[in-house]
Amino acid sequence: MDSYLPCILTGFIFYAFGLKWCYEYAKYWVSLRPRDDPHATKGLRFIEKCERLINRHPIEGSLKLIATAVGLAGTLTGGLQQVGTVSPKVVLATIYLFFAFSGLVDVLNFYFPHNVSEGLVKLALAQSFFIEGFLFLLGSVGNNALVDKILALIVWTTSLAITLELVWPELKLLRACTTLLHGGWIAHVVRVYHTMPMLPEGIALIFSWHVAAASAVTLCVVAATRSCAPKLMMEEPPEIPIYDYCQEPDQRM
């Protein structure tokens, strides 16, 4: 069980961020409801309080730093097997340090937005995902090359999507979906293949199921979030009287 802990923690962390980014993509509106609105229900008031709390603090950067600390602790205390010249603990610790740097950039962007731009935030996050894929591909983390190659493909797709968000923000949906796939793949396949031999056709089938599951979760989160969007009440414009010049009496008479 100790050897499974790092993979479970890492997968859970990425899955949580995938859900968060799905919600952020789907929530396109800004609540303009006054705080003392008597028509607001308790649920809406609670959600608005949570949103105000999130907007006042660097939540995403703090979560990255906390998740990195938890994942790093699980990696260092877990019983990962030595499969190469470099310990898998060192490789995973390096990956976590890059994500910690991304969290630090998030915090700096929150407090100093004019100095640390949103582009630097995306660059740091894309860099973290790229390094993760690079080290999983060449860092001898596991003993199944196909599983590591698929993970590297998922992670590099996420990195590319984040980079392209600089010019196409709609790609945040792809980032969210691949992050869900990323978390599920680590928590399931990367955790299992160390102890269970897996054939390539079995890995391909499992990957297909994971893609379907990530797509279904993305669809559900986006649809549920969009269903909570406030409805715009369009009032009918007032009628403008039309003056009939044809019926105007002749002033010359």
Coordinates of N, CA and C in Angstrom, one line a residue:
M1 N 0.8 -1.2 0.0 CA 0.0 0.0 0.0 C 0.9 1.3 0.0
D2 N 2.0 1.2 0.7 CA 2.9 2.4 0.7 C 3.4 2.8 -0.6
S3 N 3.7 1.8 -1.5 CA 4.1 2.1 -2.8 C 3.1 2.7 -3.7
Y4 N 1.8 2.5 -3.4 CA 0.7 3.0 -4.1 C 0.4 4.5 -3.7
L5 N 0.8 4.9 -2.6 CA 0.4 6.2 -2.0 C 0.8 7.3 -2.9
P6 N 2.0 7.4 -3.4 CA 2.4 8.6 -4.3 C 1.5 8.7 -5.5
C7 N 1.2 7.5 -6.2 CA 0.4 7.6 -7.4 C -1.0 8.0 -7.1
I8 N -1.6 7.5 -6.0 CA -2.9 7.9 -5.6 C -3.0 9.3 -5.3
L9 N -2.1 9.8 -4.5 CA -2.1 11.3 -4.2 C -1.9 12.1 -5.4
T10 N -0.9 11.8 -6.3 CA -0.7 12.5 -7.5 C -1.9 12.5 -8.4
G11 N -2.5 11.4 -8.6 CA -3.7 11.3 -9.4 C -4.8 12.1 -8.9
F12 N -5.0 12.0 -7.6 CA -6.1 12.8 -7.0 C -5.9 14.3 -7.2
I13 N -4.6 14.8 -7.0 CA -4.3 16.2 -7.2 C -4.6 16.7 -8.6
F14 N -4.2 15.9 -9.6 CA -4.4 16.3 -11.0 C -5.9 16.3 -11.3
Y15 N -6.6 15.3 -10.8 CA -8.0 15.2 -11.0 C -8.8 16.4 -10.5
A16 N -8.3 16.8 -9.3 CA -9.0 17.9 -8.6 C -8.8 19.2 -9.5
F17 N -7.6 19.4 -10.0 CA -7.3 20.6 -10.8 C -8.1 20.5 -12.1
G18 N -8.2 19.3 -12.7 CA -9.0 19.1 -13.9 C -10.5 19.5 -13.7
L19 N -11.0 19.1 -12.5 CA -12.4 19.5 -12.2 C -12.5 21.0 -12.0
K20 N -11.5 21.6 -11.4 CA -11.5 23.1 -11.2 C -11.5 23.8 -12.5
W21 N -10.6 23.3 -13.4 CA -10.5 24.0 -14.7 C -11.7 23.8 -15.6
C22 N -12.4 22.7 -15.4 CA -13.7 22.5 -16.1 C -14.7 23.5 -15.7
Y23 N -14.8 23.7 -14.4 CA -15.7 24.7 -13.8 C -15.4 26.1 -14.3
E24 N -14.1 26.4 -14.2 CA -13.7 27.8 -14.7 C -14.0 28.0 -16.1
Y25 N -13.8 27.0 -17.0 CA -14.2 27.1 -18.4 C -15.6 27.4 -18.6
A26 N -16.5 26.6 -17.8 CA -17.9 26.7 -18.0 C -18.5 27.9 -17.5
K27 N -17.9 28.5 -16.4 CA -18.5 29.6 -15.7 C -18.1 30.9 -16.5
Y28 N -18.9 31.4 -17.4 CA -18.6 32.5 -18.2 C -19.2 33.8 -17.7
W29 N -20.0 33.7 -16.6 CA -20.7 34.9 -16.2 C -20.1 35.4 -14.8
V30 N -20.5 36.7 -14.5 CA -20.0 37.3 -13.3 C -21.3 37.7 -12.5
S31 N -21.4 37.3 -11.3 CA -22.6 37.6 -10.5 C -22.6 39.1 -10.2
L32 N -23.7 39.7 -10.5 CA -23.9 41.1 -10.2 C -25.0 41.3 -9.2
R33 N -25.3 40.3 -8.5 CA -26.4 40.3 -7.5 C -25.9 41.1 -6.3
P34 N -26.7 42.0 -5.7 CA -26.2 42.8 -4.5 C -26.2 41.8 -3.3
R35 N -25.3 42.2 -2.4 CA -25.1 41.3 -1.2 C -26.4 41.2 -0.4
D36 N -27.2 42.2 -0.3 CA -28.4 42.2 0.6 C -29.6 41.9 -0.2
D37 N -29.5 41.1 -1.3 CA -30.6 40.7 -2.1 C -31.6 39.8 -1.3
P38 N -32.8 40.2 -1.0 CA -33.7 39.4 -0.2 C -34.2 38.2 -1.0
H39 N -34.1 38.1 -2.3 CA -34.5 37.0 -3.1 C -33.5 35.9 -3.2
A40 N -32.3 36.1 -2.7 CA -31.3 35.1 -2.8 C -31.5 34.0 -1.8
T41 N -31.3 32.7 -2.3 CA -31.5 31.6 -1.4 C -30.2 31.4 -0.6
K42 N -30.3 30.5 0.4 CA -29.1 30.3 1.3 C -28.0 29.6 0.4
G43 N -28.4 28.8 -0.5 CA -27.4 28.1 -1.4 C -26.6 29.1 -2.2
L44 N -27.4 30.1 -2.8 CA -26.7 31.1 -3.6 C -25.8 32.0 -2.8
R45 N -26.3 32.3 -1.6 CA -25.5 33.2 -0.7 C -24.2 32.5 -0.3
F46 N -24.3 31.2 0.0 CA -23.1 30.4 0.3 C -22.1 30.3 -0.9
I47 N -22.6 30.1 -2.1 CA -21.8 30.1 -3.3 C -21.1 31.4 -3.5
E48 N -21.9 32.5 -3.3 CA -21.3 33.9 -3.5 C -20.2 34.2 -2.5
K49 N -20.4 33.7 -1.2 CA -19.4 33.9 -0.2 C -18.1 33.1 -0.5
C50 N -18.3 31.9 -1.1 CA -17.1 31.1 -1.5 C -16.4 31.8 -2.6
E51 N -17.1 32.4 -3.6 CA -16.5 33.0 -4.7 C -15.7 34.3 -4.2
R52 N -16.3 35.0 -3.3 CA -15.6 36.2 -2.8 C -14.4 35.8 -2.1
L53 N -14.4 34.7 -1.3 CA -13.3 34.2 -0.6 C -12.2 33.8 -1.6
I54 N -12.6 33.1 -2.7 CA -11.6 32.7 -3.7 C -11.0 33.9 -4.4
N55 N -11.8 34.9 -4.7 CA -11.2 36.0 -5.4 C -10.3 36.9 -4.6
R56 N -10.4 36.8 -3.2 CA -9.6 37.6 -2.4 C -8.3 37.0 -2.0
H57 N -8.1 35.7 -2.4 CA -6.9 35.0 -2.0 C -6.3 34.2 -3.2
P58 N -5.0 34.0 -3.3 CA -4.4 33.2 -4.4 C -4.7 31.7 -4.2
I59 N -5.9 31.3 -4.4 CA -6.3 29.9 -4.1 C -5.6 28.9 -5.0
E60 N -5.5 29.2 -6.3 CA -4.9 28.2 -7.2 C -3.4 28.0 -6.9
G61 N -2.7 29.1 -6.7 CA -1.3 29.0 -6.4 C -1.1 28.3 -5.1
S62 N -1.9 28.7 -4.1 CA -1.7 28.0 -2.8 C -2.0 26.5 -2.8
L63 N -3.1 26.2 -3.6 CA -3.4 24.7 -3.8 C -2.2 24.0 -4.4
K64 N -1.6 24.6 -5.4 CA -0.5 24.0 -6.1 C 0.7 23.7 -5.1
L65 N 1.0 24.7 -4.3 CA 2.0 24.6 -3.3 C 1.7 23.5 -2.3
I66 N 0.5 23.5 -1.8 CA 0.1 22.5 -0.8 C 0.1 21.1 -1.4
A67 N -0.5 21.0 -2.6 CA -0.5 19.7 -3.3 C 0.9 19.2 -3.6
T68 N 1.8 20.1 -4.0 CA 3.2 19.7 -4.2 C 3.8 19.2 -2.9
A69 N 3.6 19.9 -1.8 CA 4.2 19.4 -0.6 C 3.6 18.1 -0.2
V70 N 2.3 17.9 -0.4 CA 1.7 16.6 0.0 C 2.3 15.5 -0.9
G71 N 2.3 15.8 -2.2 CA 2.8 14.8 -3.2 C 4.3 14.5 -3.0
L72 N 5.0 15.5 -2.6 CA 6.5 15.3 -2.4 C 6.7 14.4 -1.1
A73 N 5.9 14.7 -0.1 CA 6.0 13.9 1.1 C 5.6 12.5 0.9
G74 N 4.5 12.2 0.1 CA 4.2 10.9 -0.2 C 5.2 10.2 -1.1
T75 N 5.8 10.9 -2.0 CA 6.9 10.3 -2.8 C 8.1 9.9 -2.0
L76 N 8.5 10.8 -1.1 CA 9.7 10.5 -0.3 C 9.5 9.4 0.7
T77 N 8.3 9.3 1.2 CA 8.0 8.2 2.2 C 7.5 6.9 1.6
G78 N 7.1 7.0 0.3 CA 6.6 5.8 -0.4 C 7.8 4.8 -0.8
G79 N 7.4 3.6 -0.9 CA 8.4 2.5 -1.2 C 8.5 2.3 -2.7
L80 N 9.0 3.3 -3.5 CA 9.2 3.1 -4.9 C 10.4 2.3 -5.2
Q81 N 10.3 1.4 -6.2 CA 11.4 0.5 -6.5 C 12.4 1.2 -7.4
Q82 N 13.7 0.8 -7.2 CA 14.8 1.3 -8.0 C 14.8 0.6 -9.3
V83 N 14.5 1.3 -10.4 CA 14.5 0.6 -11.7 C 15.5 1.1 -12.7
G84 N 16.3 2.1 -12.3 CA 17.3 2.7 -13.2 C 18.5 3.2 -12.3
T85 N 19.4 4.0 -13.0 CA 20.5 4.5 -12.4 C 20.1 5.7 -11.4
V86 N 19.0 6.4 -11.8 CA 18.5 7.5 -11.0 C 17.2 7.0 -10.3
S87 N 17.1 7.3 -9.0 CA 16.0 6.9 -8.2 C 14.7 7.5 -8.7
P88 N 13.6 6.8 -8.8 CA 12.3 7.4 -9.1 C 11.9 8.5 -8.2
K89 N 12.3 8.4 -6.9 CA 12.0 9.5 -6.0 C 12.6 10.8 -6.4
V90 N 13.8 10.8 -6.9 CA 14.5 12.0 -7.4 C 13.8 12.6 -8.6
V91 N 13.4 11.7 -9.5 CA 12.7 12.1 -10.7 C 11.3 12.8 -10.3
L92 N 10.6 12.1 -9.5 CA 9.3 12.6 -9.1 C 9.4 13.9 -8.3
A93 N 10.4 14.0 -7.4 CA 10.7 15.2 -6.7 C 11.0 16.4 -7.6
T94 N 11.7 16.1 -8.7 CA 12.0 17.2 -9.6 C 10.7 17.7 -10.3
I95 N 9.9 16.7 -10.6 CA 8.6 17.1 -11.2 C 7.8 18.0 -10.3
Y96 N 7.7 17.6 -9.0 CA 7.0 18.4 -8.0 C 7.6 19.8 -7.8
L97 N 8.9 19.9 -7.9 CA 9.5 21.2 -7.8 C 9.1 22.1 -8.9
F98 N 9.0 21.6 -10.1 CA 8.5 22.4 -11.2 C 7.1 22.9 -11.0
F99 N 6.2 22.0 -10.5 CA 4.9 22.5 -10.2 C 4.8 23.4 -9.0
A100 N 5.7 23.3 -8.1 CA 5.8 24.3 -7.0 C 6.2 25.6 -7.5
F101 N 7.1 25.7 -8.5 CA 7.5 26.9 -9.1 C 6.3 27.5 -9.8
S102 N 5.4 26.7 -10.5 CA 4.2 27.2 -11.1 C 3.3 27.8 -10.1
G103 N 3.1 27.1 -8.9 CA 2.3 27.7 -7.9 C 2.8 29.0 -7.3
L104 N 4.2 29.1 -7.2 CA 4.8 30.4 -6.8 C 4.5 31.5 -7.8
V105 N 4.6 31.2 -9.1 CA 4.2 32.2 -10.1 C 2.8 32.6 -10.0
D106 N 1.9 31.7 -9.7 CA 0.5 32.0 -9.5 C 0.3 33.0 -8.3
V107 N 1.0 32.8 -7.2 CA 0.9 33.6 -6.1 C 1.4 35.0 -6.4
L108 N 2.5 35.1 -7.1 CA 3.1 36.4 -7.5 C 2.2 37.1 -8.5
N109 N 1.5 36.4 -9.4 CA 0.6 37.0 -10.3 C -0.6 37.6 -9.5
F110 N -1.0 37.0 -8.5 CA -2.2 37.5 -7.7 C -1.8 38.8 -7.0
Y111 N -0.6 38.8 -6.4 CA -0.3 40.0 -5.6 C 0.4 41.1 -6.5
F112 N 1.0 40.7 -7.6 CA 1.7 41.7 -8.4 C 1.3 41.5 -9.9
P113 N 0.1 41.7 -10.2 CA -0.4 41.4 -11.6 C 0.3 42.2 -12.7
H114 N 0.7 43.4 -12.3 CA 1.4 44.2 -13.4 C 2.8 43.8 -13.7
N115 N 3.4 43.1 -12.7 CA 4.8 42.7 -12.9 C 4.9 41.2 -13.4
V116 N 4.0 40.4 -12.9 CA 3.9 39.0 -13.3 C 2.6 38.8 -14.0
S117 N 2.7 38.7 -15.3 CA 1.5 38.7 -16.1 C 0.8 37.3 -16.2
E118 N -0.4 37.2 -16.7 CA -1.1 36.0 -16.9 C -0.3 35.0 -17.9
G119 N 0.4 35.6 -18.8 CA 1.2 34.8 -19.8 C 2.3 34.1 -19.1
L120 N 2.9 34.7 -18.1 CA 4.0 34.0 -17.3 C 3.4 32.9 -16.5
V121 N 2.2 33.0 -16.0 CA 1.5 32.0 -15.3 C 1.3 30.7 -16.2
K122 N 0.8 31.0 -17.4 CA 0.6 29.9 -18.3 C 1.9 29.3 -18.8
L123 N 2.9 30.1 -18.9 CA 4.2 29.6 -19.3 C 4.8 28.7 -18.3
A124 N 4.7 29.1 -17.0 CA 5.2 28.2 -15.9 C 4.5 26.9 -15.8
L125 N 3.1 27.0 -16.0 CA 2.3 25.7 -15.9 C 2.6 24.8 -17.1
A126 N 2.7 25.4 -18.3 CA 3.1 24.6 -19.5 C 4.4 24.0 -19.3
Q127 N 5.4 24.7 -18.8 CA 6.7 24.2 -18.5 C 6.7 23.0 -17.6
S128 N 5.9 23.1 -16.5 CA 5.8 22.0 -15.6 C 5.3 20.7 -16.2
F129 N 4.2 20.9 -17.0 CA 3.7 19.7 -17.7 C 4.7 19.1 -18.7
F130 N 5.4 20.0 -19.4 CA 6.4 19.5 -20.4 C 7.5 18.7 -19.7
I131 N 8.0 19.2 -18.6 CA 9.1 18.5 -17.8 C 8.6 17.2 -17.3
E132 N 7.3 17.2 -16.8 CA 6.8 15.9 -16.3 C 6.8 14.8 -17.4
G133 N 6.3 15.2 -18.6 CA 6.3 14.3 -19.7 C 7.7 13.9 -20.1
F134 N 8.6 14.8 -20.1 CA 9.9 14.5 -20.5 C 10.6 13.5 -19.6
L135 N 10.4 13.7 -18.3 CA 11.0 12.9 -17.3 C 10.4 11.5 -17.2
F136 N 9.1 11.5 -17.5 CA 8.4 10.2 -17.5 C 8.8 9.4 -18.7
L137 N 9.2 10.1 -19.8 CA 9.6 9.4 -21.0 C 11.0 8.9 -20.9
L138 N 11.9 9.7 -20.3 CA 13.3 9.4 -20.3 C 13.9 9.2 -18.9
G139 N 13.1 9.3 -17.9 CA 13.7 9.3 -16.5 C 13.7 8.0 -15.8
S140 N 13.2 6.9 -16.5 CA 13.2 5.5 -15.9 C 12.4 5.5 -14.7
V141 N 11.2 6.1 -14.7 CA 10.3 6.1 -13.6 C 9.7 4.7 -13.4
G142 N 9.3 4.1 -14.5 CA 8.7 2.8 -14.4 C 9.3 1.7 -15.3
N143 N 8.8 0.5 -15.3 CA 9.3 -0.5 -16.1 C 8.4 -0.9 -17.3
N144 N 7.5 -0.1 -17.6 CA 6.6 -0.3 -18.7 C 6.7 0.9 -19.6
A145 N 7.4 0.8 -20.7 CA 7.7 2.0 -21.6 C 6.4 2.5 -22.2
L146 N 5.5 1.6 -22.6 CA 4.2 2.0 -23.2 C 3.4 2.9 -22.3
V147 N 3.3 2.5 -21.1 CA 2.5 3.3 -20.1 C 3.1 4.7 -19.9
D148 N 4.4 4.7 -19.8 CA 5.1 6.0 -19.7 C 5.0 6.9 -20.9
K149 N 5.0 6.2 -22.1 CA 4.8 7.0 -23.4 C 3.4 7.6 -23.5
I150 N 2.4 6.8 -23.1 CA 1.1 7.4 -23.1 C 0.9 8.5 -22.1
L151 N 1.5 8.4 -20.9 CA 1.5 9.5 -20.0 C 2.2 10.7 -20.5
A152 N 3.3 10.5 -21.1 CA 4.0 11.7 -21.7 C 3.2 12.3 -22.8
L153 N 2.5 11.5 -23.6 CA 1.6 12.1 -24.7 C 0.5 12.9 -24.1
I154 N -0.1 12.4 -23.0 CA -1.2 13.2 -22.3 C -0.7 14.5 -21.8
V155 N 0.5 14.4 -21.1 CA 1.0 15.6 -20.4 C 1.5 16.6 -21.5
W156 N 2.1 16.2 -22.6 CA 2.5 17.1 -23.6 C 1.3 17.8 -24.3
T157 N 0.2 17.0 -24.4 CA -1.0 17.6 -25.0 C -1.5 18.7 -24.1
T158 N -1.5 18.5 -22.8 CA -1.9 19.5 -21.8 C -0.9 20.7 -21.9
S159 N 0.4 20.5 -22.0 CA 1.3 21.6 -22.1 C 1.1 22.4 -23.4
L160 N 0.8 21.7 -24.5 CA 0.6 22.4 -25.7 C -0.7 23.2 -25.6
A161 N -1.8 22.7 -25.0 CA -3.0 23.4 -24.9 C -2.9 24.6 -24.0
I162 N -2.1 24.5 -23.0 CA -1.9 25.7 -22.1 C -1.1 26.8 -22.9
T163 N -0.1 26.4 -23.7 CA 0.6 27.4 -24.4 C -0.3 28.1 -25.5
L164 N -1.1 27.3 -26.1 CA -2.0 27.9 -27.1 C -3.1 28.7 -26.5
E165 N -3.4 28.6 -25.2 CA -4.4 29.4 -24.6 C -4.0 30.9 -24.6
L166 N -2.7 31.2 -24.8 CA -2.3 32.6 -24.9 C -3.0 33.3 -26.1
V167 N -3.3 32.5 -27.2 CA -4.0 33.1 -28.3 C -5.4 32.5 -28.6
W168 N -5.7 31.4 -27.9 CA -7.0 30.8 -28.1 C -7.5 30.3 -26.7
P169 N -8.2 31.2 -25.9 CA -8.6 30.8 -24.5 C -9.5 29.6 -24.5
E170 N -10.2 29.3 -25.6 CA -11.2 28.2 -25.6 C -10.5 26.9 -25.3
L171 N -9.2 26.8 -25.5 CA -8.4 25.6 -25.3 C -8.3 25.2 -23.9
K172 N -8.8 26.0 -23.0 CA -8.8 25.7 -21.6 C -9.7 24.4 -21.3
L173 N -10.7 24.2 -22.2 CA -11.4 23.0 -22.1 C -10.6 21.7 -22.3
L174 N -9.7 21.8 -23.3 CA -8.8 20.7 -23.6 C -7.8 20.5 -22.5
R175 N -7.4 21.6 -21.9 CA -6.5 21.5 -20.7 C -7.2 20.7 -19.6
A176 N -8.4 21.1 -19.3 CA -9.2 20.5 -18.2 C -9.4 19.0 -18.5
C177 N -9.8 18.6 -19.7 CA -10.0 17.2 -20.0 C -8.8 16.4 -20.0
T178 N -7.7 16.9 -20.5 CA -6.4 16.1 -20.5 C -5.9 16.0 -19.1
T179 N -6.2 17.0 -18.2 CA -5.7 16.9 -16.8 C -6.5 15.8 -16.1
L180 N -7.8 15.7 -16.4 CA -8.6 14.6 -15.8 C -8.1 13.3 -16.3
L181 N -7.8 13.2 -17.5 CA -7.2 12.0 -18.1 C -5.8 11.7 -17.4
H182 N -5.1 12.7 -17.2 CA -3.8 12.6 -16.6 C -3.9 12.0 -15.1
G183 N -4.8 12.6 -14.4 CA -5.0 12.1 -13.0 C -5.5 10.7 -12.9
G184 N -6.4 10.4 -13.8 CA -7.0 9.0 -13.8 C -5.9 8.0 -14.2
W185 N -5.1 8.4 -15.2 CA -4.1 7.4 -15.7 C -3.0 7.1 -14.6
I186 N -2.6 8.2 -13.9 CA -1.6 8.0 -12.8 C -2.2 7.2 -11.7
A187 N -3.4 7.5 -11.3 CA -4.0 6.8 -10.1 C -4.3 5.4 -10.4
H188 N -4.6 5.1 -11.7 CA -5.0 3.7 -12.0 C -3.8 2.9 -12.6
V189 N -3.4 3.3 -13.8 CA -2.5 2.4 -14.6 C -1.1 2.5 -14.1
V190 N -0.6 3.8 -13.8 CA 0.8 3.9 -13.3 C 0.9 3.3 -12.0
R191 N -0.2 3.2 -11.2 CA -0.1 2.6 -9.9 C -0.1 1.1 -10.0
V192 N -0.8 0.5 -11.0 CA -1.0 -0.9 -11.1 C 0.1 -1.6 -11.9
Y193 N 0.7 -1.0 -12.9 CA 1.6 -1.8 -13.8 C 2.9 -2.1 -13.1
H194 N 3.2 -1.5 -12.0 CA 4.4 -1.9 -11.3 C 4.3 -3.4 -10.7
T195 N 3.1 -3.8 -10.4 CA 3.0 -5.1 -9.9 C 2.2 -6.1 -10.7
M196 N 1.5 -5.6 -11.8 CA 0.7 -6.4 -12.6 C 1.2 -6.3 -14.1
P197 N 1.6 -7.4 -14.7 CA 2.0 -7.4 -16.1 C 0.8 -7.0 -17.0
M198 N 1.1 -6.1 -17.9 CA 0.0 -5.7 -18.8 C 0.5 -5.7 -20.2
L199 N -0.3 -6.3 -21.1 CA 0.0 -6.4 -22.5 C -0.4 -5.1 -23.2
P200 N 0.2 -4.8 -24.4 CA -0.1 -3.6 -25.1 C -1.5 -3.4 -25.5
E201 N -2.2 -4.5 -25.9 CA -3.6 -4.4 -26.3 C -4.4 -4.1 -25.0
G202 N -4.1 -4.6 -23.9 CA -4.8 -4.3 -22.7 C -4.6 -2.8 -22.3
I203 N -3.4 -2.3 -22.4 CA -3.1 -0.9 -22.1 C -3.9 0.0 -23.0
A204 N -3.9 -0.4 -24.3 CA -4.7 0.4 -25.3 C -6.2 0.5 -25.0
L205 N -6.7 -0.7 -24.6 CA -8.1 -0.7 -24.2 C -8.4 0.1 -22.9
I206 N -7.5 0.0 -22.0 CA -7.7 0.8 -20.7 C -7.6 2.3 -21.0
F207 N -6.7 2.6 -21.9 CA -6.5 4.1 -22.3 C -7.8 4.6 -22.9
S208 N -8.4 3.8 -23.8 CA -9.7 4.2 -24.4 C -10.8 4.4 -23.4
W209 N -10.8 3.6 -22.4 CA -11.8 3.8 -21.3 C -11.5 5.0 -20.5
H210 N -10.3 5.3 -20.3 CA -9.9 6.5 -19.5 C -10.3 7.8 -20.3
V211 N -10.1 7.7 -21.6 CA -10.4 8.9 -22.5 C -12.0 9.1 -22.4
A212 N -12.7 8.0 -22.5 CA -14.2 8.1 -22.4 C -14.6 8.7 -21.1
A213 N -14.0 8.2 -20.0 CA -14.4 8.6 -18.7 C -14.0 10.1 -18.5
A214 N -12.9 10.6 -18.9 CA -12.5 12.0 -18.8 C -13.4 12.9 -19.6
S215 N -13.8 12.4 -20.8 CA -14.7 13.2 -21.6 C -16.1 13.3 -21.0
A216 N -16.6 12.2 -20.4 CA -17.9 12.2 -19.7 C -17.9 13.1 -18.5
V217 N -16.8 13.0 -17.7 CA -16.7 13.9 -16.6 C -16.7 15.4 -17.0
T218 N -15.9 15.7 -18.0 CA -15.9 17.0 -18.6 C -17.2 17.5 -19.0
L219 N -17.9 16.6 -19.7 CA -19.3 17.0 -20.2 C -20.2 17.3 -19.1
C220 N -20.2 16.4 -18.0 CA -21.1 16.6 -16.9 C -20.8 17.9 -16.1
V221 N -19.5 18.1 -15.9 CA -19.2 19.3 -15.1 C -19.6 20.6 -15.9
V222 N -19.2 20.6 -17.2 CA -19.5 21.8 -18.0 C -21.1 22.0 -18.1
A223 N -21.8 20.9 -18.3 CA -23.2 21.0 -18.5 C -23.9 21.4 -17.2
A224 N -23.4 20.9 -16.1 CA -24.0 21.2 -14.8 C -23.7 22.7 -14.4
T225 N -22.5 23.1 -14.7 CA -22.2 24.5 -14.4 C -23.0 25.5 -15.3
R226 N -23.0 25.2 -16.6 CA -23.8 26.1 -17.5 C -25.3 26.1 -17.1
S227 N -25.8 25.0 -16.5 CA -27.2 25.0 -16.2 C -27.5 25.9 -15.0
C228 N -26.5 26.3 -14.3 CA -26.6 27.2 -13.1 C -26.5 28.7 -13.6
A229 N -26.2 28.9 -14.8 CA -26.0 30.3 -15.3 C -27.3 31.1 -15.1
P230 N -27.2 32.3 -14.6 CA -28.4 33.2 -14.4 C -29.0 33.5 -15.8
K231 N -30.4 33.5 -15.7 CA -31.1 33.8 -16.9 C -31.3 35.3 -17.1
L232 N -31.0 35.8 -18.2 CA -31.2 37.2 -18.5 C -32.7 37.5 -18.8
M233 N -33.2 38.5 -18.1 CA -34.6 38.9 -18.3 C -34.6 40.1 -19.2
M234 N -35.0 39.9 -20.4 CA -35.1 41.0 -21.4 C -36.4 41.6 -21.3
E235 N -36.5 42.9 -20.9 CA -37.7 43.6 -20.9 C -38.0 44.1 -22.3
E236 N -39.3 44.2 -22.6 CA -39.7 44.7 -23.9 C -39.5 46.2 -23.9
P237 N -39.0 46.7 -25.0 CA -38.8 48.1 -25.1 C -40.1 48.9 -25.1
P238 N -40.1 50.1 -24.6 CA -41.3 50.9 -24.5 C -41.8 51.3 -25.9
E239 N -43.1 51.4 -26.0 CA -43.6 51.8 -27.3 C -43.4 53.3 -27.6
I240 N -43.0 53.6 -28.8 CA -42.7 54.9 -29.1 C -43.8 55.4 -30.0
P241 N -44.6 56.4 -29.6 CA -45.7 56.9 -30.5 C -45.2 57.4 -31.8
I242 N -45.9 57.1 -32.9 CA -45.5 57.5 -34.2 C -46.5 58.6 -34.6
Y243 N -45.9 59.7 -34.9 CA -46.7 60.9 -35.3 C -47.1 60.8 -36.8
D244 N -48.3 60.9 -37.0 CA -48.9 60.8 -38.4 C -48.9 62.2 -39.0
Y245 N -47.9 62.4 -39.9 CA -47.8 63.7 -40.5 C -48.9 63.8 -41.6
C246 N -49.4 62.7 -42.1 CA -50.5 62.8 -43.1 C -51.8 63.4 -42.6
Q247 N -52.0 63.1 -41.3 CA -53.3 63.6 -40.7 C -53.1 65.0 -40.0
E248 N -51.9 65.6 -40.2 CA -51.7 66.9 -39.5 C -52.5 68.0 -40.3
P249 N -53.2 68.8 -39.5 CA -54.0 69.8 -40.2 C -53.1 70.9 -40.9
D250 N -53.6 71.4 -41.9 CA -52.9 72.4 -42.7 C -52.9 73.7 -41.9
Q251 N -51.8 74.2 -41.6 CA -51.7 75.5 -40.8 C -52.0 76.7 -41.7
R252 N -51.9 76.5 -43.0 CA -52.1 77.6 -43.9 C -53.6 78.0 -44.0
M253 N -54.4 77.1 -43.6 CA -55.9 77.4 -43.8 C -56.4 78.2 -42.7

